[in-house]
Amino acid sequence: MAISVNPYLNFAGNAREAMEFYQGIFGGELRVLKFSDFGMTEMPADGTMHAALVHPNFTIMASDAMPGAEQTWGGTRNYIAFMGDEIEVMSGWFDELAEGGKVGQPLAQQAWGDTYGDVMDKYGIEWLFNIAANTGGDLPS
């Protein structure tokens, strides 16, 4: 039996927009269910009750938060960490997530030998990238 961890993100009314952004970067199939699909009248009709971006290697899920929830979030809510050895794919994802966002640590070789970087995307989600050493190439320019 395999075990997986799938991040479930919460947004302040723009979950569909964020998930479409992520689909543009990662690819995969995006499924979105609205609150109105289930007759939930206490939430915005076009709000996202549940979204799933299904990629062959991972799934990212999301929804719009209850009104006012974002006021309790404080600073960083979570980090999503990618670990792998596909340097071109992962560095491309890093660069695309950085568009409109903010790079905290640029991708660079670290003391432990791997390439690491972190970035906060334009939706306030923080992504960590650890690219295993000995991938047979340098970071793409």
Coordinates of C-alpha atoms in Angstrom, one line a residue:
M1 CA 0.0 0.0 0.0
A2 CA 1.3 3.4 -1.0
I3 CA 1.0 6.5 1.2
S4 CA 0.9 10.0 -0.2
V5 CA 0.5 13.5 1.2
N6 CA -1.5 16.0 -0.8
P7 CA -1.5 19.6 0.1
Y8 CA -4.9 21.2 0.6
L9 CA -4.7 25.0 0.2
N10 CA -7.2 27.6 1.4
F11 CA -7.8 30.9 -0.5
A12 CA -9.7 34.1 0.2
G13 CA -12.1 33.8 -2.7
N14 CA -9.6 33.2 -5.5
A15 CA -9.0 29.4 -5.3
R16 CA -10.1 28.8 -9.0
E17 CA -7.7 31.5 -10.2
A18 CA -4.8 30.1 -8.2
M19 CA -5.5 26.5 -9.3
E20 CA -5.6 27.6 -12.9
F21 CA -2.3 29.3 -12.4
Y22 CA -0.8 26.1 -10.9
Q23 CA -2.3 24.1 -13.8
G24 CA -0.5 26.4 -16.2
I25 CA 2.8 25.6 -14.5
F26 CA 2.5 21.9 -13.6
G27 CA 0.0 20.7 -16.2
G28 CA -2.4 18.0 -15.0
E29 CA -6.2 17.8 -14.9
L30 CA -8.1 20.4 -12.9
R31 CA -11.5 19.6 -11.4
V32 CA -13.4 22.4 -9.7
L33 CA -16.7 22.2 -7.8
K34 CA -18.5 25.4 -6.9
F35 CA -20.6 26.0 -3.7
S36 CA -23.6 26.4 -5.9
D37 CA -23.1 22.9 -7.4
F38 CA -24.3 21.7 -3.9
G39 CA -26.8 24.3 -3.1
M40 CA -24.7 25.9 -0.4
T41 CA -26.3 29.4 -0.2
E42 CA -24.2 30.6 2.8
M43 CA -21.1 30.8 0.5
P44 CA -20.6 32.7 -2.7
A45 CA -22.3 30.8 -5.5
D46 CA -19.2 30.9 -7.8
G47 CA -16.8 30.2 -5.0
T48 CA -14.7 27.0 -5.0
M49 CA -16.0 24.4 -2.6
H50 CA -13.3 21.9 -3.7
A51 CA -10.7 21.8 -6.5
A52 CA -8.2 19.1 -7.3
L53 CA -5.2 19.5 -9.7
V54 CA -4.2 15.9 -10.5
H55 CA -0.7 15.5 -11.9
P56 CA 0.8 12.1 -12.6
N57 CA 3.2 12.6 -9.6
F58 CA 1.1 14.5 -7.1
T59 CA -2.3 16.1 -6.4
I60 CA -2.9 19.7 -5.1
M61 CA -6.3 20.4 -3.6
A62 CA -7.9 23.7 -2.6
S63 CA -11.0 25.6 -1.6
D64 CA -12.1 29.1 -0.8
A65 CA -12.1 29.8 2.9
M66 CA -15.1 30.7 5.0
P67 CA -15.6 34.5 4.8
G68 CA -13.2 36.2 7.2
A69 CA -11.0 33.2 7.7
E70 CA -8.0 34.9 6.1
Q71 CA -7.9 37.3 9.1
T72 CA -6.8 34.4 11.3
W73 CA -4.1 33.1 9.0
G74 CA -1.2 35.3 10.2
G75 CA 2.1 34.7 8.5
T76 CA 3.1 31.7 6.5
R77 CA 0.3 29.1 6.6
N78 CA 2.3 26.2 5.1
Y79 CA 5.1 25.3 2.8
I80 CA 4.9 22.9 -0.2
A81 CA 8.1 21.1 -0.8
F82 CA 9.2 19.5 -4.0
M83 CA 12.0 17.0 -3.8
G84 CA 13.4 15.4 -6.9
D85 CA 16.2 15.2 -9.4
E86 CA 14.7 16.7 -12.5
I87 CA 16.6 19.9 -12.6
E88 CA 15.2 21.4 -15.7
V89 CA 11.6 20.7 -14.8
M90 CA 11.9 21.8 -11.2
S91 CA 13.9 25.0 -11.9
G92 CA 11.3 25.9 -14.6
W93 CA 8.5 25.5 -12.0
F94 CA 10.4 27.6 -9.6
D95 CA 10.8 30.4 -12.1
E96 CA 7.1 30.3 -13.1
L97 CA 6.0 30.4 -9.4
A98 CA 8.2 33.4 -8.9
E99 CA 6.4 35.4 -11.6
G100 CA 4.4 38.0 -9.6
G101 CA 5.7 36.5 -6.4
K102 CA 8.9 36.8 -4.3
V103 CA 12.0 34.6 -4.3
G104 CA 13.2 34.0 -0.7
Q105 CA 16.2 31.9 -1.5
P106 CA 17.3 31.7 -5.2
L107 CA 18.0 28.2 -6.5
A108 CA 21.7 27.5 -5.6
Q109 CA 23.9 24.6 -4.6
Q110 CA 23.9 24.2 -0.8
A111 CA 26.3 22.8 1.8
W112 CA 24.5 19.4 1.7
G113 CA 25.3 19.2 -2.0
D114 CA 21.8 19.6 -3.4
T115 CA 20.3 22.7 -5.2
Y116 CA 17.8 24.4 -3.0
G117 CA 15.5 27.5 -3.3
D118 CA 12.3 28.9 -2.0
V119 CA 9.7 31.2 -3.4
M120 CA 6.4 32.7 -2.3
D121 CA 3.9 32.8 -5.2
K122 CA 1.6 35.7 -6.0
Y123 CA -1.1 34.0 -3.8
G124 CA 1.0 33.9 -0.7
I125 CA 1.8 30.2 -0.9
E126 CA 5.4 29.2 -0.2
W127 CA 7.2 26.6 -2.3
L128 CA 10.4 24.8 -1.4
F129 CA 12.5 23.1 -4.0
N130 CA 15.3 20.6 -3.2
I131 CA 16.9 19.2 -6.3
A132 CA 19.2 16.2 -5.7
A133 CA 22.9 16.5 -6.4
N134 CA 24.5 14.5 -9.2
T135 CA 21.7 15.2 -11.7
G136 CA 24.2 15.4 -14.5
G137 CA 23.9 19.1 -15.2
D138 CA 23.9 22.6 -14.0
L139 CA 20.9 24.8 -13.5
P140 CA 19.5 26.0 -16.9
S141 CA 20.2 29.6 -17.6

